[in-house]
Amino acid sequence: MNDTVDKLVVFLAKRDGIDKLVKTFQYVSKLLHWHALATRPALAHRARQLELAAGLSRKAFRSGRFLTGFNALRRNPGPTPTLRLLAVLANAGEMVYFFFDHLLWLARVGALDAKLARRMSFVSAFGESFGYVFFIVSDFLLIGEGVRAERRLETAAPEGVAAEVGKIRAERVMRLMAVAANVADLVIAVADIEPNPFCNHAISLGISGLVSAWAGLYRNWPS
């Protein structure tokens, strides 16, 4: 019990940890609003207010986040030229996303002209989608490399490689969680770029948001 509490404290001390928790509130509220709209309008209204508040608070909390892309490229640009190029494209898209997301927040709280909100939302979502595509491709390439490395280890030395194989498999799980989160966020971004009945449905958005949040919770939870 004490270990769990300690991990929770460490988790909530992280900016990403709080972001994923508030994201859970945001998309649970979206699903609750959709479910209660026809039968319990007062509850649906409260859920909608919580969803909007959570969304705005997440945008405020991510202030300055667009600069993390530079740090990611500096610390880990990628082991091969292909992966380095993918990292540059992915992080460039993410930096555009976060930068214009900050402007979107300022427009929605009234600090900038509210008429800019739709334009900022489109550019932010486009950058987000662009980045996620390259993040997903990179993760699949690294997952494939991990599978090949695992096979080489098991073929060359079938005994005594349990620790290395375990490390590769743990990394694979984390990358699969990243893929799940990025695909889910891509659905949400497409709903902003090109509204359509599937991506913009409350269930699609709600489930995508929760998949992204919970995959992020798993990746950020202290080991």
PDB file of C-alpha atoms in Angstrom, residues 28-220:
ATOM      1  CA  VAL A  28     -15.012  10.529 -19.223  1.00  0.00           C
ATOM      2  CA  SER A  29     -17.017  13.769 -19.010  1.00  0.00           C
ATOM      3  CA  LYS A  30     -17.481  13.764 -22.792  1.00  0.00           C
ATOM      4  CA  LEU A  31     -18.896  10.234 -22.704  1.00  0.00           C
ATOM      5  CA  LEU A  32     -21.095  11.088 -19.699  1.00  0.00           C
ATOM      6  CA  HIS A  33     -22.424  14.173 -21.493  1.00  0.00           C
ATOM      7  CA  TRP A  34     -23.332  12.089 -24.545  1.00  0.00           C
ATOM      8  CA  HIS A  35     -24.970   9.365 -22.428  1.00  0.00           C
ATOM      9  CA  ALA A  36     -27.009  11.753 -20.256  1.00  0.00           C
ATOM     10  CA  LEU A  37     -27.968  14.338 -22.882  1.00  0.00           C
ATOM     11  CA  ALA A  38     -31.378  12.866 -23.747  1.00  0.00           C
ATOM     12  CA  THR A  39     -32.510  11.746 -20.304  1.00  0.00           C
ATOM     13  CA  ARG A  40     -30.702  13.932 -17.732  1.00  0.00           C
ATOM     14  CA  PRO A  41     -29.968  17.333 -19.272  1.00  0.00           C
ATOM     15  CA  ALA A  42     -28.811  18.895 -15.972  1.00  0.00           C
ATOM     16  CA  LEU A  43     -26.195  16.155 -15.497  1.00  0.00           C
ATOM     17  CA  ALA A  44     -25.218  16.424 -19.163  1.00  0.00           C
ATOM     18  CA  HIS A  45     -24.663  20.180 -18.721  1.00  0.00           C
ATOM     19  CA  ARG A  46     -22.405  19.631 -15.688  1.00  0.00           C
ATOM     20  CA  ALA A  47     -20.446  16.972 -17.559  1.00  0.00           C
ATOM     21  CA  ARG A  48     -20.001  19.332 -20.505  1.00  0.00           C
ATOM     22  CA  GLN A  49     -18.747  22.087 -18.210  1.00  0.00           C
ATOM     23  CA  LEU A  50     -16.234  19.697 -16.627  1.00  0.00           C
ATOM     24  CA  GLU A  51     -15.081  18.567 -20.064  1.00  0.00           C
ATOM     25  CA  LEU A  52     -14.479  22.158 -21.199  1.00  0.00           C
ATOM     26  CA  ALA A  53     -12.747  23.104 -17.948  1.00  0.00           C
ATOM     27  CA  ALA A  54     -10.471  20.060 -18.129  1.00  0.00           C
ATOM     28  CA  GLY A  55      -9.611  20.785 -21.762  1.00  0.00           C
ATOM     29  CA  LEU A  56      -8.713  24.413 -21.055  1.00  0.00           C
ATOM     30  CA  SER A  57      -6.704  23.543 -17.941  1.00  0.00           C
ATOM     31  CA  ARG A  58      -4.674  21.006 -19.913  1.00  0.00           C
ATOM     32  CA  LYS A  59      -3.840  23.657 -22.513  1.00  0.00           C
ATOM     33  CA  ALA A  60      -2.711  26.087 -19.816  1.00  0.00           C
ATOM     34  CA  PHE A  61      -0.695  23.438 -18.024  1.00  0.00           C
ATOM     35  CA  ARG A  62       1.187  22.601 -21.241  1.00  0.00           C
ATOM     36  CA  SER A  63       2.567  26.140 -21.606  1.00  0.00           C
ATOM     37  CA  GLY A  64       6.088  25.992 -23.021  1.00  0.00           C
ATOM     38  CA  ARG A  65       5.676  22.352 -23.999  1.00  0.00           C
ATOM     39  CA  PHE A  66       6.554  23.069 -27.652  1.00  0.00           C
ATOM     40  CA  LEU A  67      10.191  23.514 -26.568  1.00  0.00           C
ATOM     41  CA  THR A  68      10.459  19.869 -25.446  1.00  0.00           C
ATOM     42  CA  GLY A  69      10.860  18.810 -29.076  1.00  0.00           C
ATOM     43  CA  PHE A  70      14.246  20.531 -29.223  1.00  0.00           C
ATOM     44  CA  ASN A  71      15.332  18.717 -26.078  1.00  0.00           C
ATOM     45  CA  ALA A  72      14.137  15.359 -27.419  1.00  0.00           C
ATOM     46  CA  LEU A  73      16.163  15.805 -30.603  1.00  0.00           C
ATOM     47  CA  ARG A  74      19.219  16.923 -28.667  1.00  0.00           C
ATOM     48  CA  ARG A  75      19.149  14.027 -26.203  1.00  0.00           C
ATOM     49  CA  ASN A  76      18.093  11.187 -28.520  1.00  0.00           C
ATOM     50  CA  PRO A  77      18.103  12.045 -32.242  1.00  0.00           C
ATOM     51  CA  GLY A  78      17.898   8.389 -33.292  1.00  0.00           C
ATOM     52  CA  PRO A  79      20.352   5.528 -33.900  1.00  0.00           C
ATOM     53  CA  THR A  80      20.154   5.547 -37.720  1.00  0.00           C
ATOM     54  CA  PRO A  81      19.813   8.253 -40.417  1.00  0.00           C
ATOM     55  CA  THR A  82      16.265   7.081 -41.191  1.00  0.00           C
ATOM     56  CA  LEU A  83      15.181   7.243 -37.564  1.00  0.00           C
ATOM     57  CA  ARG A  84      16.889  10.605 -37.120  1.00  0.00           C
ATOM     58  CA  LEU A  85      14.935  12.011 -40.071  1.00  0.00           C
ATOM     59  CA  LEU A  86      11.694  10.559 -38.700  1.00  0.00           C
ATOM     60  CA  ALA A  87      12.490  12.050 -35.283  1.00  0.00           C
ATOM     61  CA  VAL A  88      13.020  15.505 -36.813  1.00  0.00           C
ATOM     62  CA  LEU A  89       9.718  15.332 -38.727  1.00  0.00           C
ATOM     63  CA  ALA A  90       7.784  13.926 -35.772  1.00  0.00           C
ATOM     64  CA  ASN A  91       9.094  16.464 -33.273  1.00  0.00           C
ATOM     65  CA  ALA A  92       8.640  19.327 -35.751  1.00  0.00           C
ATOM     66  CA  GLY A  93       4.960  18.408 -36.085  1.00  0.00           C
ATOM     67  CA  GLU A  94       4.593  18.155 -32.322  1.00  0.00           C
ATOM     68  CA  MET A  95       6.242  21.557 -31.792  1.00  0.00           C
ATOM     69  CA  VAL A  96       3.801  23.155 -34.255  1.00  0.00           C
ATOM     70  CA  TYR A  97       0.960  21.428 -32.424  1.00  0.00           C
ATOM     71  CA  PHE A  98       1.920  22.688 -28.978  1.00  0.00           C
ATOM     72  CA  PHE A  99       2.827  26.213 -30.148  1.00  0.00           C
ATOM     73  CA  PHE A 100      -0.508  26.810 -31.859  1.00  0.00           C
ATOM     74  CA  ASP A 101      -2.315  24.992 -29.047  1.00  0.00           C
ATOM     75  CA  HIS A 102      -1.010  27.727 -26.718  1.00  0.00           C
ATOM     76  CA  LEU A 103      -2.442  30.379 -29.074  1.00  0.00           C
ATOM     77  CA  LEU A 104      -5.731  28.456 -29.213  1.00  0.00           C
ATOM     78  CA  TRP A 105      -5.928  28.544 -25.422  1.00  0.00           C
ATOM     79  CA  LEU A 106      -5.302  32.305 -25.396  1.00  0.00           C
ATOM     80  CA  ALA A 107      -8.069  32.788 -27.970  1.00  0.00           C
ATOM     81  CA  ARG A 108     -10.529  30.694 -25.991  1.00  0.00           C
ATOM     82  CA  VAL A 109      -9.909  32.516 -22.711  1.00  0.00           C
ATOM     83  CA  GLY A 110     -10.310  35.895 -24.422  1.00  0.00           C
ATOM     84  CA  ALA A 111      -6.691  37.073 -24.433  1.00  0.00           C
ATOM     85  CA  LEU A 112      -6.651  36.909 -28.249  1.00  0.00           C
ATOM     86  CA  ASP A 113      -9.421  37.508 -30.768  1.00  0.00           C
ATOM     87  CA  ALA A 114     -11.899  34.625 -30.423  1.00  0.00           C
ATOM     88  CA  LYS A 115     -12.223  34.558 -34.222  1.00  0.00           C
ATOM     89  CA  LEU A 116      -8.689  33.118 -34.360  1.00  0.00           C
ATOM     90  CA  ALA A 117      -9.660  30.029 -32.377  1.00  0.00           C
ATOM     91  CA  ARG A 118     -10.852  27.976 -35.336  1.00  0.00           C
ATOM     92  CA  ARG A 119      -7.742  28.772 -37.380  1.00  0.00           C
ATOM     93  CA  MET A 120      -5.420  28.013 -34.464  1.00  0.00           C
ATOM     94  CA  SER A 121      -7.268  24.756 -33.837  1.00  0.00           C
ATOM     95  CA  PHE A 122      -6.829  23.661 -37.457  1.00  0.00           C
ATOM     96  CA  VAL A 123      -3.086  24.449 -37.600  1.00  0.00           C
ATOM     97  CA  SER A 124      -2.510  22.828 -34.200  1.00  0.00           C
ATOM     98  CA  ALA A 125      -4.387  19.661 -35.199  1.00  0.00           C
ATOM     99  CA  PHE A 126      -2.584  19.515 -38.568  1.00  0.00           C
ATOM    100  CA  GLY A 127       0.828  19.717 -36.868  1.00  0.00           C
ATOM    101  CA  GLU A 128      -0.300  17.127 -34.340  1.00  0.00           C
ATOM    102  CA  SER A 129      -1.404  14.702 -37.069  1.00  0.00           C
ATOM    103  CA  PHE A 130       1.777  15.256 -39.061  1.00  0.00           C
ATOM    104  CA  GLY A 131       3.936  14.485 -36.025  1.00  0.00           C
ATOM    105  CA  TYR A 132       1.948  11.450 -34.913  1.00  0.00           C
ATOM    106  CA  VAL A 133       2.289   9.764 -38.308  1.00  0.00           C
ATOM    107  CA  PHE A 134       6.087   9.864 -38.042  1.00  0.00           C
ATOM    108  CA  PHE A 135       6.094   8.877 -34.358  1.00  0.00           C
ATOM    109  CA  ILE A 136       3.999   5.809 -35.251  1.00  0.00           C
ATOM    110  CA  VAL A 137       6.278   4.849 -38.169  1.00  0.00           C
ATOM    111  CA  SER A 138       9.367   5.249 -35.942  1.00  0.00           C
ATOM    112  CA  ASP A 139       7.894   3.084 -33.203  1.00  0.00           C
ATOM    113  CA  PHE A 140       6.983   0.309 -35.642  1.00  0.00           C
ATOM    114  CA  LEU A 141      10.508   0.367 -37.100  1.00  0.00           C
ATOM    115  CA  LEU A 142      12.008   0.135 -33.598  1.00  0.00           C
ATOM    116  CA  ILE A 143       9.592  -2.638 -32.617  1.00  0.00           C
ATOM    117  CA  GLY A 144      10.700  -4.575 -35.703  1.00  0.00           C
ATOM    118  CA  GLU A 145      14.359  -4.035 -34.832  1.00  0.00           C
ATOM    119  CA  GLY A 146      13.665  -5.246 -31.302  1.00  0.00           C
ATOM    120  CA  VAL A 147      12.038  -8.429 -32.580  1.00  0.00           C
ATOM    121  CA  ARG A 148      15.045  -9.131 -34.810  1.00  0.00           C
ATOM    122  CA  ALA A 149      17.470  -8.441 -31.940  1.00  0.00           C
ATOM    123  CA  GLU A 150      15.523 -10.808 -29.685  1.00  0.00           C
ATOM    124  CA  ARG A 151      15.700 -13.566 -32.288  1.00  0.00           C
ATOM    125  CA  ARG A 152      19.437 -13.058 -32.750  1.00  0.00           C
ATOM    126  CA  LEU A 153      20.001 -13.319 -28.997  1.00  0.00           C
ATOM    127  CA  GLU A 154      17.912 -16.473 -28.670  1.00  0.00           C
ATOM    128  CA  THR A 155      19.633 -18.088 -31.672  1.00  0.00           C
ATOM    129  CA  ALA A 156      23.194 -17.179 -30.699  1.00  0.00           C
ATOM    130  CA  ALA A 157      22.857 -17.867 -26.978  1.00  0.00           C
ATOM    131  CA  PRO A 158      19.579 -19.594 -26.053  1.00  0.00           C
ATOM    132  CA  GLU A 159      20.625 -19.649 -22.383  1.00  0.00           C
ATOM    133  CA  GLY A 160      21.668 -16.738 -20.206  1.00  0.00           C
ATOM    134  CA  VAL A 161      19.963 -14.008 -22.217  1.00  0.00           C
ATOM    135  CA  ALA A 162      16.788 -13.736 -20.171  1.00  0.00           C
ATOM    136  CA  ALA A 163      17.648 -10.274 -18.839  1.00  0.00           C
ATOM    137  CA  GLU A 164      18.385  -8.851 -22.295  1.00  0.00           C
ATOM    138  CA  VAL A 165      15.283 -10.441 -23.818  1.00  0.00           C
ATOM    139  CA  GLY A 166      13.180  -9.143 -20.917  1.00  0.00           C
ATOM    140  CA  LYS A 167      14.505  -5.636 -21.499  1.00  0.00           C
ATOM    141  CA  ILE A 168      13.673  -5.809 -25.215  1.00  0.00           C
ATOM    142  CA  ARG A 169      10.157  -7.072 -24.482  1.00  0.00           C
ATOM    143  CA  ALA A 170       9.527  -4.375 -21.870  1.00  0.00           C
ATOM    144  CA  GLU A 171      10.620  -1.721 -24.367  1.00  0.00           C
ATOM    145  CA  ARG A 172       8.304  -3.272 -26.965  1.00  0.00           C
ATOM    146  CA  VAL A 173       5.336  -2.962 -24.611  1.00  0.00           C
ATOM    147  CA  MET A 174       6.148   0.716 -24.038  1.00  0.00           C
ATOM    148  CA  ARG A 175       6.386   1.345 -27.772  1.00  0.00           C
ATOM    149  CA  LEU A 176       3.070  -0.422 -28.361  1.00  0.00           C
ATOM    150  CA  MET A 177       1.521   1.825 -25.715  1.00  0.00           C
ATOM    151  CA  ALA A 178       3.001   4.819 -27.556  1.00  0.00           C
ATOM    152  CA  VAL A 179       1.515   3.595 -30.843  1.00  0.00           C
ATOM    153  CA  ALA A 180      -1.903   3.119 -29.213  1.00  0.00           C
ATOM    154  CA  ALA A 181      -1.780   6.640 -27.739  1.00  0.00           C
ATOM    155  CA  ASN A 182      -0.624   8.226 -30.988  1.00  0.00           C
ATOM    156  CA  VAL A 183      -3.246   6.452 -33.116  1.00  0.00           C
ATOM    157  CA  ALA A 184      -5.947   7.510 -30.649  1.00  0.00           C
ATOM    158  CA  ASP A 185      -4.712  11.117 -30.668  1.00  0.00           C
ATOM    159  CA  LEU A 186      -4.552  11.014 -34.467  1.00  0.00           C
ATOM    160  CA  VAL A 187      -8.287  10.214 -34.544  1.00  0.00           C
ATOM    161  CA  ILE A 188      -8.948  13.239 -32.305  1.00  0.00           C
ATOM    162  CA  ALA A 189      -6.783  15.479 -34.490  1.00  0.00           C
ATOM    163  CA  VAL A 190      -8.480  14.328 -37.709  1.00  0.00           C
ATOM    164  CA  ALA A 191     -11.815  15.265 -36.118  1.00  0.00           C
ATOM    165  CA  ASP A 192     -10.541  18.865 -36.024  1.00  0.00           C
ATOM    166  CA  ILE A 193      -8.932  18.875 -39.474  1.00  0.00           C
ATOM    167  CA  GLU A 194     -11.684  17.174 -41.448  1.00  0.00           C
ATOM    168  CA  PRO A 195     -14.899  16.715 -39.402  1.00  0.00           C
ATOM    169  CA  ASN A 196     -16.619  13.432 -40.218  1.00  0.00           C
ATOM    170  CA  PRO A 197     -19.317  11.234 -38.642  1.00  0.00           C
ATOM    171  CA  PHE A 198     -16.868   8.617 -37.344  1.00  0.00           C
ATOM    172  CA  CYS A 199     -14.073  10.706 -35.823  1.00  0.00           C
ATOM    173  CA  ASN A 200     -16.412  13.396 -34.490  1.00  0.00           C
ATOM    174  CA  HIS A 201     -18.859  11.041 -32.786  1.00  0.00           C
ATOM    175  CA  ALA A 202     -18.792  11.380 -28.991  1.00  0.00           C
ATOM    176  CA  ILE A 203     -18.051   7.667 -28.561  1.00  0.00           C
ATOM    177  CA  SER A 204     -15.109   7.743 -31.007  1.00  0.00           C
ATOM    178  CA  LEU A 205     -13.659  10.852 -29.375  1.00  0.00           C
ATOM    179  CA  GLY A 206     -14.319   9.610 -25.848  1.00  0.00           C
ATOM    180  CA  ILE A 207     -12.778   6.187 -26.364  1.00  0.00           C
ATOM    181  CA  SER A 208      -9.823   7.648 -28.278  1.00  0.00           C
ATOM    182  CA  GLY A 209      -9.198  10.150 -25.506  1.00  0.00           C
ATOM    183  CA  LEU A 210      -9.291   7.464 -22.824  1.00  0.00           C
ATOM    184  CA  VAL A 211      -7.020   5.117 -24.807  1.00  0.00           C
ATOM    185  CA  SER A 212      -4.516   7.947 -25.171  1.00  0.00           C
ATOM    186  CA  ALA A 213      -4.795   8.945 -21.509  1.00  0.00           C
ATOM    187  CA  TRP A 214      -4.510   5.419 -20.121  1.00  0.00           C
ATOM    188  CA  ALA A 215      -1.652   4.429 -22.436  1.00  0.00           C
ATOM    189  CA  GLY A 216       0.101   7.578 -21.199  1.00  0.00           C
ATOM    190  CA  LEU A 217      -0.705   6.668 -17.593  1.00  0.00           C
ATOM    191  CA  TYR A 218       0.924   3.274 -18.118  1.00  0.00           C
ATOM    192  CA  ARG A 219       4.030   4.764 -19.731  1.00  0.00           C
ATOM    193  CA  ASN A 220       4.475   7.417 -17.039  1.00  0.00           C
TER     194      ASN A 220
END
